[in-house]
JSON list of C-alpha atoms in Angstrom, two decimals:
[
{"chain": "M", "resi": 26, "resn": "ALA", "atom": "CA", "xyz": [22.12, -1.96, -6.10]},
{"chain": "M", "resi": 27, "resn": "GLN", "atom": "CA", "xyz": [19.11, -3.42, -7.80]},
{"chain": "M", "resi": 28, "resn": "LYS", "atom": "CA", "xyz": [18.29, -2.19, -11.24]},
{"chain": "M", "resi": 29, "resn": "VAL", "atom": "CA", "xyz": [16.19, -3.17, -14.23]},
{"chain": "M", "resi": 30, "resn": "THR", "atom": "CA", "xyz": [16.93, -1.75, -17.66]},
{"chain": "M", "resi": 31, "resn": "GLN", "atom": "CA", "xyz": [14.54, -1.86, -20.57]},
{"chain": "M", "resi": 32, "resn": "ALA", "atom": "CA", "xyz": [16.50, -0.11, -23.26]},
{"chain": "M", "resi": 33, "resn": "GLN", "atom": "CA", "xyz": [13.72, -0.10, -25.83]},
{"chain": "M", "resi": 34, "resn": "THR", "atom": "CA", "xyz": [11.40, 2.80, -25.11]},
{"chain": "M", "resi": 35, "resn": "GLU", "atom": "CA", "xyz": [9.01, 2.12, -27.97]},
{"chain": "M", "resi": 36, "resn": "ILE", "atom": "CA", "xyz": [8.69, -0.60, -30.58]},
{"chain": "M", "resi": 37, "resn": "SER", "atom": "CA", "xyz": [6.37, -0.56, -33.54]},
{"chain": "M", "resi": 38, "resn": "VAL", "atom": "CA", "xyz": [5.59, -3.69, -35.55]},
{"chain": "M", "resi": 39, "resn": "VAL", "atom": "CA", "xyz": [3.04, -4.83, -38.08]},
{"chain": "M", "resi": 40, "resn": "GLU", "atom": "CA", "xyz": [0.57, -7.49, -37.09]},
{"chain": "M", "resi": 41, "resn": "LYS", "atom": "CA", "xyz": [1.89, -11.07, -37.37]},
{"chain": "M", "resi": 42, "resn": "GLU", "atom": "CA", "xyz": [5.49, -10.01, -36.91]},
{"chain": "M", "resi": 43, "resn": "ASP", "atom": "CA", "xyz": [7.49, -11.48, -34.05]},
{"chain": "M", "resi": 44, "resn": "VAL", "atom": "CA", "xyz": [8.85, -9.02, -31.51]},
{"chain": "M", "resi": 45, "resn": "THR", "atom": "CA", "xyz": [11.33, -9.34, -28.63]},
{"chain": "M", "resi": 46, "resn": "LEU", "atom": "CA", "xyz": [11.34, -7.03, -25.63]},
{"chain": "M", "resi": 47, "resn": "ASP", "atom": "CA", "xyz": [14.66, -6.82, -23.85]},
{"chain": "M", "resi": 48, "resn": "CYS", "atom": "CA", "xyz": [15.23, -6.78, -20.09]},
{"chain": "M", "resi": 49, "resn": "VAL", "atom": "CA", "xyz": [18.58, -6.58, -18.34]},
{"chain": "M", "resi": 50, "resn": "TYR", "atom": "CA", "xyz": [18.75, -6.71, -14.57]},
{"chain": "M", "resi": 51, "resn": "GLU", "atom": "CA", "xyz": [21.37, -6.05, -11.91]},
{"chain": "M", "resi": 52, "resn": "THR", "atom": "CA", "xyz": [21.58, -7.66, -8.52]},
{"chain": "M", "resi": 53, "resn": "ARG", "atom": "CA", "xyz": [24.28, -9.20, -6.34]},
{"chain": "M", "resi": 54, "resn": "ASP", "atom": "CA", "xyz": [21.88, -11.60, -4.74]},
{"chain": "M", "resi": 55, "resn": "THR", "atom": "CA", "xyz": [21.91, -15.25, -5.70]},
{"chain": "M", "resi": 56, "resn": "THR", "atom": "CA", "xyz": [18.21, -15.60, -4.97]},
{"chain": "M", "resi": 57, "resn": "TYR", "atom": "CA", "xyz": [15.92, -13.26, -6.81]},
{"chain": "M", "resi": 58, "resn": "TYR", "atom": "CA", "xyz": [12.68, -13.20, -8.77]},
{"chain": "M", "resi": 59, "resn": "LEU", "atom": "CA", "xyz": [11.91, -11.76, -12.17]},
{"chain": "M", "resi": 60, "resn": "PHE", "atom": "CA", "xyz": [8.53, -10.75, -13.54]},
{"chain": "M", "resi": 61, "resn": "TRP", "atom": "CA", "xyz": [6.89, -9.42, -16.66]},
{"chain": "M", "resi": 62, "resn": "TYR", "atom": "CA", "xyz": [3.72, -7.34, -16.54]},
{"chain": "M", "resi": 63, "resn": "LYS", "atom": "CA", "xyz": [1.53, -5.92, -19.30]},
{"chain": "M", "resi": 64, "resn": "GLN", "atom": "CA", "xyz": [-0.12, -2.53, -18.86]},
{"chain": "M", "resi": 65, "resn": "PRO", "atom": "CA", "xyz": [-2.87, -1.93, -21.43]},
{"chain": "M", "resi": 66, "resn": "PRO", "atom": "CA", "xyz": [-4.42, 1.53, -21.88]},
{"chain": "M", "resi": 67, "resn": "SER", "atom": "CA", "xyz": [-6.86, 0.78, -19.06]},
{"chain": "M", "resi": 68, "resn": "GLY", "atom": "CA", "xyz": [-3.91, 1.13, -16.70]},
{"chain": "M", "resi": 69, "resn": "GLU", "atom": "CA", "xyz": [-4.06, -2.11, -14.76]},
{"chain": "M", "resi": 70, "resn": "LEU", "atom": "CA", "xyz": [-0.85, -4.12, -14.67]},
{"chain": "M", "resi": 71, "resn": "VAL", "atom": "CA", "xyz": [-1.51, -7.68, -15.77]},
{"chain": "M", "resi": 72, "resn": "PHE", "atom": "CA", "xyz": [0.83, -10.37, -14.48]},
{"chain": "M", "resi": 73, "resn": "LEU", "atom": "CA", "xyz": [2.42, -12.46, -17.24]},
{"chain": "M", "resi": 74, "resn": "ILE", "atom": "CA", "xyz": [5.19, -14.53, -15.68]},
{"chain": "M", "resi": 75, "resn": "ARG", "atom": "CA", "xyz": [7.27, -15.06, -12.53]},
{"chain": "M", "resi": 76, "resn": "ARG", "atom": "CA", "xyz": [10.65, -16.75, -12.61]},
{"chain": "M", "resi": 77, "resn": "ASN", "atom": "CA", "xyz": [13.06, -17.44, -9.77]},
{"chain": "M", "resi": 78, "resn": "SER", "atom": "CA", "xyz": [16.81, -17.31, -10.16]},
{"chain": "M", "resi": 79, "resn": "PHE", "atom": "CA", "xyz": [17.28, -21.04, -9.82]},
{"chain": "M", "resi": 80, "resn": "ASP", "atom": "CA", "xyz": [15.07, -21.88, -12.76]},
{"chain": "M", "resi": 81, "resn": "GLU", "atom": "CA", "xyz": [16.71, -20.98, -16.05]},
{"chain": "M", "resi": 82, "resn": "GLN", "atom": "CA", "xyz": [14.35, -23.00, -18.16]},
{"chain": "M", "resi": 83, "resn": "ASN", "atom": "CA", "xyz": [12.78, -21.01, -20.93]},
{"chain": "M", "resi": 84, "resn": "GLU", "atom": "CA", "xyz": [9.03, -20.89, -20.92]},
{"chain": "M", "resi": 85, "resn": "ILE", "atom": "CA", "xyz": [6.39, -20.76, -23.60]},
{"chain": "M", "resi": 86, "resn": "SER", "atom": "CA", "xyz": [2.78, -19.84, -23.08]},
{"chain": "M", "resi": 87, "resn": "GLY", "atom": "CA", "xyz": [0.82, -19.64, -26.28]},
{"chain": "M", "resi": 88, "resn": "ARG", "atom": "CA", "xyz": [2.33, -16.86, -28.38]},
{"chain": "M", "resi": 89, "resn": "TYR", "atom": "CA", "xyz": [4.49, -15.68, -25.48]},
{"chain": "M", "resi": 90, "resn": "SER", "atom": "CA", "xyz": [7.92, -16.99, -24.64]},
{"chain": "M", "resi": 91, "resn": "TRP", "atom": "CA", "xyz": [10.63, -15.96, -22.21]},
{"chain": "M", "resi": 92, "resn": "ASN", "atom": "CA", "xyz": [14.38, -16.43, -22.41]},
{"chain": "M", "resi": 93, "resn": "PHE", "atom": "CA", "xyz": [16.15, -16.24, -19.04]},
{"chain": "M", "resi": 94, "resn": "GLN", "atom": "CA", "xyz": [19.96, -16.14, -19.22]},
{"chain": "M", "resi": 95, "resn": "LYS", "atom": "CA", "xyz": [21.84, -15.61, -15.97]},
{"chain": "M", "resi": 96, "resn": "SER", "atom": "CA", "xyz": [25.15, -15.36, -17.84]},
{"chain": "M", "resi": 97, "resn": "THR", "atom": "CA", "xyz": [24.01, -12.11, -19.43]},
{"chain": "M", "resi": 98, "resn": "SER", "atom": "CA", "xyz": [21.58, -11.07, -16.66]},
{"chain": "M", "resi": 99, "resn": "SER", "atom": "CA", "xyz": [18.78, -10.94, -19.19]},
{"chain": "M", "resi": 100, "resn": "PHE", "atom": "CA", "xyz": [15.16, -11.99, -19.15]},
{"chain": "M", "resi": 101, "resn": "ASN", "atom": "CA", "xyz": [13.80, -11.27, -22.62]},
{"chain": "M", "resi": 102, "resn": "PHE", "atom": "CA", "xyz": [10.20, -11.61, -23.73]},
{"chain": "M", "resi": 103, "resn": "THR", "atom": "CA", "xyz": [9.13, -12.62, -27.23]},
{"chain": "M", "resi": 104, "resn": "ILE", "atom": "CA", "xyz": [5.67, -12.32, -28.73]},
{"chain": "M", "resi": 105, "resn": "THR", "atom": "CA", "xyz": [5.20, -14.51, -31.78]},
{"chain": "M", "resi": 106, "resn": "ALA", "atom": "CA", "xyz": [2.76, -13.50, -34.51]},
{"chain": "M", "resi": 107, "resn": "SER", "atom": "CA", "xyz": [1.87, -10.25, -32.77]},
{"chain": "M", "resi": 108, "resn": "GLN", "atom": "CA", "xyz": [-1.71, -8.99, -32.72]},
{"chain": "M", "resi": 109, "resn": "VAL", "atom": "CA", "xyz": [-3.21, -5.53, -32.31]},
{"chain": "M", "resi": 110, "resn": "VAL", "atom": "CA", "xyz": [-4.42, -6.53, -28.83]},
{"chain": "M", "resi": 111, "resn": "ASP", "atom": "CA", "xyz": [-0.80, -6.94, -27.78]},
{"chain": "M", "resi": 112, "resn": "SER", "atom": "CA", "xyz": [-0.37, -3.17, -27.95]},
{"chain": "M", "resi": 113, "resn": "ALA", "atom": "CA", "xyz": [0.50, -2.06, -24.42]},
{"chain": "M", "resi": 114, "resn": "VAL", "atom": "CA", "xyz": [3.37, -1.08, -22.18]},
{"chain": "M", "resi": 115, "resn": "TYR", "atom": "CA", "xyz": [5.36, -4.03, -20.92]},
{"chain": "M", "resi": 116, "resn": "PHE", "atom": "CA", "xyz": [7.32, -3.91, -17.67]},
{"chain": "M", "resi": 117, "resn": "CYS", "atom": "CA", "xyz": [10.08, -6.16, -16.47]},
{"chain": "M", "resi": 118, "resn": "ALA", "atom": "CA", "xyz": [10.55, -6.28, -12.69]},
{"chain": "M", "resi": 119, "resn": "LEU", "atom": "CA", "xyz": [12.95, -7.68, -10.09]},
{"chain": "M", "resi": 120, "resn": "ILE", "atom": "CA", "xyz": [12.62, -8.64, -6.43]},
{"chain": "M", "resi": 121, "resn": "ALA", "atom": "CA", "xyz": [15.74, -9.44, -4.43]},
{"chain": "M", "resi": 122, "resn": "ASN", "atom": "CA", "xyz": [16.83, -9.58, -0.81]},
{"chain": "M", "resi": 123, "resn": "THR", "atom": "CA", "xyz": [19.27, -6.69, -0.97]},
{"chain": "M", "resi": 124, "resn": "GLY", "atom": "CA", "xyz": [16.49, -4.46, -2.19]},
{"chain": "M", "resi": 125, "resn": "GLY", "atom": "CA", "xyz": [14.48, -5.30, 0.88]},
{"chain": "M", "resi": 126, "resn": "PHE", "atom": "CA", "xyz": [12.28, -7.47, -1.28]},
{"chain": "M", "resi": 127, "resn": "LYS", "atom": "CA", "xyz": [10.76, -4.41, -2.88]},
{"chain": "M", "resi": 128, "resn": "THR", "atom": "CA", "xyz": [9.71, -4.78, -6.51]},
{"chain": "M", "resi": 129, "resn": "ILE", "atom": "CA", "xyz": [11.99, -2.81, -8.81]},
{"chain": "M", "resi": 130, "resn": "PHE", "atom": "CA", "xyz": [10.42, -2.05, -12.16]},
{"chain": "M", "resi": 131, "resn": "GLY", "atom": "CA", "xyz": [12.07, -1.10, -15.41]},
{"chain": "M", "resi": 132, "resn": "ALA", "atom": "CA", "xyz": [10.88, 1.99, -17.25]},
{"chain": "M", "resi": 133, "resn": "GLY", "atom": "CA", "xyz": [8.79, -0.11, -19.60]},
{"chain": "M", "resi": 134, "resn": "THR", "atom": "CA", "xyz": [8.64, -0.70, -23.34]},
{"chain": "M", "resi": 135, "resn": "ARG", "atom": "CA", "xyz": [5.65, 0.62, -25.27]},
{"chain": "M", "resi": 136, "resn": "LEU", "atom": "CA", "xyz": [4.65, -1.79, -28.02]},
{"chain": "M", "resi": 137, "resn": "PHE", "atom": "CA", "xyz": [2.53, -0.65, -30.95]},
{"chain": "M", "resi": 138, "resn": "VAL", "atom": "CA", "xyz": [1.12, -3.37, -33.17]},
{"chain": "M", "resi": 139, "resn": "LYS", "atom": "CA", "xyz": [-0.38, -2.03, -36.38]},
{"chain": "M", "resi": 140, "resn": "ALA", "atom": "CA", "xyz": [-3.01, -3.87, -38.35]},
{"chain": "P", "resi": 15, "resn": "GLY", "atom": "CA", "xyz": [-14.93, -11.59, -8.16]},
{"chain": "P", "resi": 16, "resn": "ALA", "atom": "CA", "xyz": [-13.04, -9.64, -8.31]},
{"chain": "P", "resi": 17, "resn": "GLY", "atom": "CA", "xyz": [-9.73, -8.35, -8.68]},
{"chain": "P", "resi": 18, "resn": "VAL", "atom": "CA", "xyz": [-8.19, -5.42, -6.87]},
{"chain": "P", "resi": 19, "resn": "SER", "atom": "CA", "xyz": [-10.34, -2.32, -7.04]},
{"chain": "P", "resi": 20, "resn": "GLN", "atom": "CA", "xyz": [-9.38, 1.28, -6.42]},
{"chain": "P", "resi": 21, "resn": "SER", "atom": "CA", "xyz": [-11.37, 4.44, -5.95]},
{"chain": "P", "resi": 22, "resn": "PRO", "atom": "CA", "xyz": [-11.67, 7.04, -7.16]},
{"chain": "P", "resi": 23, "resn": "ARG", "atom": "CA", "xyz": [-10.25, 6.29, -10.59]},
{"chain": "P", "resi": 24, "resn": "TYR", "atom": "CA", "xyz": [-9.52, 9.97, -11.15]},
{"chain": "P", "resi": 25, "resn": "LYS", "atom": "CA", "xyz": [-8.93, 12.73, -8.63]},
{"chain": "P", "resi": 26, "resn": "VAL", "atom": "CA", "xyz": [-8.22, 16.39, -9.25]},
{"chain": "P", "resi": 27, "resn": "ALA", "atom": "CA", "xyz": [-7.01, 18.37, -6.28]},
{"chain": "P", "resi": 28, "resn": "LYS", "atom": "CA", "xyz": [-5.93, 21.93, -5.78]},
{"chain": "P", "resi": 29, "resn": "ARG", "atom": "CA", "xyz": [-2.48, 22.38, -4.38]},
{"chain": "P", "resi": 30, "resn": "GLY", "atom": "CA", "xyz": [-2.62, 22.22, -0.61]},
{"chain": "P", "resi": 31, "resn": "GLN", "atom": "CA", "xyz": [-5.68, 20.00, -0.40]},
{"chain": "P", "resi": 32, "resn": "ASP", "atom": "CA", "xyz": [-5.68, 16.64, 1.33]},
{"chain": "P", "resi": 33, "resn": "VAL", "atom": "CA", "xyz": [-6.68, 13.52, -0.63]},
{"chain": "P", "resi": 34, "resn": "ALA", "atom": "CA", "xyz": [-7.52, 9.93, 0.30]},
{"chain": "P", "resi": 35, "resn": "LEU", "atom": "CA", "xyz": [-7.18, 7.05, -2.12]},
{"chain": "P", "resi": 36, "resn": "ARG", "atom": "CA", "xyz": [-8.83, 3.73, -1.42]},
{"chain": "P", "resi": 37, "resn": "CYS", "atom": "CA", "xyz": [-7.77, 0.19, -2.29]},
{"chain": "P", "resi": 38, "resn": "ASP", "atom": "CA", "xyz": [-9.88, -2.96, -1.97]},
{"chain": "P", "resi": 39, "resn": "PRO", "atom": "CA", "xyz": [-7.58, -5.96, -2.34]},
{"chain": "P", "resi": 40, "resn": "ILE", "atom": "CA", "xyz": [-8.57, -9.41, -3.47]},
{"chain": "P", "resi": 41, "resn": "SER", "atom": "CA", "xyz": [-10.45, -11.09, -0.64]},
{"chain": "P", "resi": 42, "resn": "GLY", "atom": "CA", "xyz": [-8.15, -13.15, 1.55]},
{"chain": "P", "resi": 43, "resn": "HIS", "atom": "CA", "xyz": [-4.95, -11.61, 0.30]},
{"chain": "P", "resi": 44, "resn": "VAL", "atom": "CA", "xyz": [-2.53, -11.06, 3.14]},
{"chain": "P", "resi": 45, "resn": "SER", "atom": "CA", "xyz": [-0.11, -8.61, 1.52]},
{"chain": "P", "resi": 46, "resn": "LEU", "atom": "CA", "xyz": [-0.91, -5.20, 0.10]},
{"chain": "P", "resi": 47, "resn": "PHE", "atom": "CA", "xyz": [1.36, -2.78, -1.72]},
{"chain": "P", "resi": 48, "resn": "TRP", "atom": "CA", "xyz": [1.14, 0.83, -2.88]},
{"chain": "P", "resi": 49, "resn": "TYR", "atom": "CA", "xyz": [3.10, 2.19, -5.84]},
{"chain": "P", "resi": 50, "resn": "GLN", "atom": "CA", "xyz": [3.45, 5.57, -7.48]},
{"chain": "P", "resi": 51, "resn": "GLN", "atom": "CA", "xyz": [3.73, 5.69, -11.26]},
{"chain": "P", "resi": 52, "resn": "ALA", "atom": "CA", "xyz": [4.82, 8.92, -12.89]},
{"chain": "P", "resi": 53, "resn": "LEU", "atom": "CA", "xyz": [3.98, 9.50, -16.54]},
{"chain": "P", "resi": 54, "resn": "GLY", "atom": "CA", "xyz": [6.13, 7.36, -18.81]},
{"chain": "P", "resi": 55, "resn": "GLN", "atom": "CA", "xyz": [7.84, 5.57, -15.94]},
{"chain": "P", "resi": 56, "resn": "GLY", "atom": "CA", "xyz": [7.59, 2.26, -14.18]},
{"chain": "P", "resi": 57, "resn": "PRO", "atom": "CA", "xyz": [5.82, 1.98, -10.83]},
{"chain": "P", "resi": 58, "resn": "GLU", "atom": "CA", "xyz": [7.85, 2.89, -7.76]},
{"chain": "P", "resi": 59, "resn": "PHE", "atom": "CA", "xyz": [7.32, 1.22, -4.41]},
{"chain": "P", "resi": 60, "resn": "LEU", "atom": "CA", "xyz": [5.74, 3.28, -1.67]},
{"chain": "P", "resi": 61, "resn": "THR", "atom": "CA", "xyz": [4.73, 0.94, 1.15]},
{"chain": "P", "resi": 62, "resn": "TYR", "atom": "CA", "xyz": [3.85, -2.65, 2.08]},
{"chain": "P", "resi": 63, "resn": "PHE", "atom": "CA", "xyz": [1.38, -4.17, 4.53]},
{"chain": "P", "resi": 64, "resn": "GLN", "atom": "CA", "xyz": [1.12, -7.68, 5.84]},
{"chain": "P", "resi": 65, "resn": "ASN", "atom": "CA", "xyz": [-2.41, -7.87, 7.19]},
{"chain": "P", "resi": 66, "resn": "GLU", "atom": "CA", "xyz": [-2.78, -4.68, 9.27]},
{"chain": "P", "resi": 67, "resn": "ALA", "atom": "CA", "xyz": [0.94, -4.28, 9.93]},
{"chain": "P", "resi": 68, "resn": "GLN", "atom": "CA", "xyz": [2.85, -1.78, 7.82]},
{"chain": "P", "resi": 69, "resn": "LEU", "atom": "CA", "xyz": [6.15, -3.59, 7.41]},
{"chain": "P", "resi": 70, "resn": "ASP", "atom": "CA", "xyz": [7.88, -1.23, 5.02]},
{"chain": "P", "resi": 71, "resn": "LYS", "atom": "CA", "xyz": [7.17, 2.42, 4.37]},
{"chain": "P", "resi": 72, "resn": "SER", "atom": "CA", "xyz": [10.59, 3.34, 3.07]},
{"chain": "P", "resi": 73, "resn": "GLY", "atom": "CA", "xyz": [9.25, 4.44, -0.30]},
{"chain": "P", "resi": 74, "resn": "LEU", "atom": "CA", "xyz": [6.91, 7.13, 0.98]},
{"chain": "P", "resi": 75, "resn": "PRO", "atom": "CA", "xyz": [8.40, 10.35, -0.42]},
{"chain": "P", "resi": 76, "resn": "SER", "atom": "CA", "xyz": [7.62, 12.59, 2.51]},
{"chain": "P", "resi": 77, "resn": "ASP", "atom": "CA", "xyz": [5.79, 12.77, 5.80]},
{"chain": "P", "resi": 78, "resn": "ARG", "atom": "CA", "xyz": [2.82, 14.16, 3.89]},
{"chain": "P", "resi": 79, "resn": "PHE", "atom": "CA", "xyz": [2.13, 10.61, 2.73]},
{"chain": "P", "resi": 80, "resn": "PHE", "atom": "CA", "xyz": [0.41, 8.22, 5.11]},
{"chain": "P", "resi": 81, "resn": "ALA", "atom": "CA", "xyz": [-1.07, 4.76, 4.55]},
{"chain": "P", "resi": 82, "resn": "GLU", "atom": "CA", "xyz": [-3.18, 2.54, 6.72]},
{"chain": "P", "resi": 83, "resn": "ARG", "atom": "CA", "xyz": [-4.91, -0.83, 6.63]},
{"chain": "P", "resi": 84, "resn": "PRO", "atom": "CA", "xyz": [-6.62, -0.99, 10.01]},
{"chain": "P", "resi": 85, "resn": "GLU", "atom": "CA", "xyz": [-8.50, -4.25, 9.64]},
{"chain": "P", "resi": 86, "resn": "GLY", "atom": "CA", "xyz": [-6.13, -6.02, 7.32]},
{"chain": "P", "resi": 87, "resn": "SER", "atom": "CA", "xyz": [-8.27, -5.65, 4.21]},
{"chain": "P", "resi": 88, "resn": "VAL", "atom": "CA", "xyz": [-9.11, -2.23, 2.74]},
{"chain": "P", "resi": 89, "resn": "SER", "atom": "CA", "xyz": [-6.26, 0.25, 2.65]},
{"chain": "P", "resi": 90, "resn": "THR", "atom": "CA", "xyz": [-6.20, 4.02, 2.33]},
{"chain": "P", "resi": 91, "resn": "LEU", "atom": "CA", "xyz": [-3.33, 6.15, 1.08]},
{"chain": "P", "resi": 92, "resn": "LYS", "atom": "CA", "xyz": [-3.61, 9.71, 2.31]},
{"chain": "P", "resi": 93, "resn": "ILE", "atom": "CA", "xyz": [-1.66, 12.63, 0.95]},
{"chain": "P", "resi": 94, "resn": "GLN", "atom": "CA", "xyz": [-1.74, 15.83, 2.95]},
{"chain": "P", "resi": 95, "resn": "ARG", "atom": "CA", "xyz": [-1.16, 19.31, 1.54]},
{"chain": "P", "resi": 96, "resn": "THR", "atom": "CA", "xyz": [-0.80, 18.01, -2.01]},
{"chain": "P", "resi": 97, "resn": "GLN", "atom": "CA", "xyz": [1.89, 19.42, -4.26]},
{"chain": "P", "resi": 98, "resn": "GLN", "atom": "CA", "xyz": [2.13, 19.41, -8.04]},
{"chain": "P", "resi": 99, "resn": "GLU", "atom": "CA", "xyz": [4.90, 16.80, -7.92]},
{"chain": "P", "resi": 100, "resn": "ASP", "atom": "CA", "xyz": [2.41, 14.41, -6.32]},
{"chain": "P", "resi": 101, "resn": "SER", "atom": "CA", "xyz": [0.59, 14.17, -9.66]},
{"chain": "P", "resi": 102, "resn": "ALA", "atom": "CA", "xyz": [0.87, 10.53, -10.73]},
{"chain": "P", "resi": 103, "resn": "VAL", "atom": "CA", "xyz": [-1.03, 7.29, -10.95]},
{"chain": "P", "resi": 104, "resn": "TYR", "atom": "CA", "xyz": [-1.21, 5.49, -7.61]},
{"chain": "P", "resi": 105, "resn": "LEU", "atom": "CA", "xyz": [-1.38, 1.74, -7.97]},
{"chain": "P", "resi": 106, "resn": "CYS", "atom": "CA", "xyz": [-2.40, -0.77, -5.36]},
{"chain": "P", "resi": 107, "resn": "ALA", "atom": "CA", "xyz": [-1.52, -4.47, -5.51]},
{"chain": "P", "resi": 108, "resn": "SER", "atom": "CA", "xyz": [-2.25, -7.45, -3.33]},
{"chain": "P", "resi": 109, "resn": "SER", "atom": "CA", "xyz": [-0.80, -10.93, -3.02]},
{"chain": "P", "resi": 110, "resn": "LEU", "atom": "CA", "xyz": [-2.07, -14.06, -1.37]},
{"chain": "P", "resi": 111, "resn": "GLY", "atom": "CA", "xyz": [0.80, -14.94, 0.90]},
{"chain": "P", "resi": 112, "resn": "ALA", "atom": "CA", "xyz": [2.83, -13.18, 3.53]},
{"chain": "P", "resi": 113, "resn": "SER", "atom": "CA", "xyz": [5.95, -13.10, 1.42]},
{"chain": "P", "resi": 114, "resn": "SER", "atom": "CA", "xyz": [6.67, -9.93, -0.50]},
{"chain": "P", "resi": 115, "resn": "THR", "atom": "CA", "xyz": [8.06, -12.10, -3.29]},
{"chain": "P", "resi": 116, "resn": "ASP", "atom": "CA", "xyz": [4.68, -13.60, -4.11]},
{"chain": "P", "resi": 117, "resn": "THR", "atom": "CA", "xyz": [2.99, -12.63, -7.35]},
{"chain": "P", "resi": 118, "resn": "GLN", "atom": "CA", "xyz": [1.19, -9.33, -7.02]},
{"chain": "P", "resi": 119, "resn": "TYR", "atom": "CA", "xyz": [-2.15, -8.51, -8.62]},
{"chain": "P", "resi": 120, "resn": "PHE", "atom": "CA", "xyz": [-2.71, -4.88, -9.46]},
{"chain": "P", "resi": 121, "resn": "GLY", "atom": "CA", "xyz": [-5.70, -2.59, -9.44]},
{"chain": "P", "resi": 122, "resn": "PRO", "atom": "CA", "xyz": [-6.48, -0.08, -12.21]},
{"chain": "P", "resi": 123, "resn": "GLY", "atom": "CA", "xyz": [-4.93, 2.79, -10.28]},
{"chain": "P", "resi": 124, "resn": "THR", "atom": "CA", "xyz": [-6.04, 6.25, -9.25]},
{"chain": "P", "resi": 125, "resn": "ARG", "atom": "CA", "xyz": [-4.83, 9.09, -11.44]},
{"chain": "P", "resi": 126, "resn": "LEU", "atom": "CA", "xyz": [-4.16, 12.10, -9.23]},
{"chain": "P", "resi": 127, "resn": "THR", "atom": "CA", "xyz": [-3.76, 15.51, -10.80]},
{"chain": "P", "resi": 128, "resn": "VAL", "atom": "CA", "xyz": [-2.73, 18.38, -8.56]},
{"chain": "P", "resi": 129, "resn": "LEU", "atom": "CA", "xyz": [-3.39, 21.83, -10.00]}
]
């Protein structure tokens, strides 16, 4: 079965702190795709990153970085020097063959960044 | 320029009424997806179109739910005889290619409240 677990329901930090959002996934497929989306209060999911299972290189984009570790089935997301505008719900998602290539989302982590 | 647009943004229906939710995908995008997002949860897959063909409708919760995309662009999700459990945000997403693993771009959603 395909599953995505985001164990942190809510995280609250003070501006400029670093914060890591955890994502653990389950799949038996060897080919799969992982995503992170941001959902601000406006409701629209904003795409952040897509990673396929054959590319374990970590990625950095500005203040955002992602750590993909197949050994622990994790795809964690770190925001460095957080800002108030980072406040949102963040979703990790998985697409794999066994799931019929349907996107499976985690329950999301709500991040509050206080000024 | 647009991104994916959805209308209406908010819909209140009395139990038993029929509703129609519209999605305008990004121009030229081949694939279109519908998701249902309950409060505090991640989006759940409903159905997937490739052009006008509905390739997967396995996520539709009952035969009261019906989706169409007759000309391969605009899509409508129809819910007949609405029930209170249908209250949710309905998200539409589109992607450029024919593969369901391509990056999806989401609209702002329609919040449906059934009284």
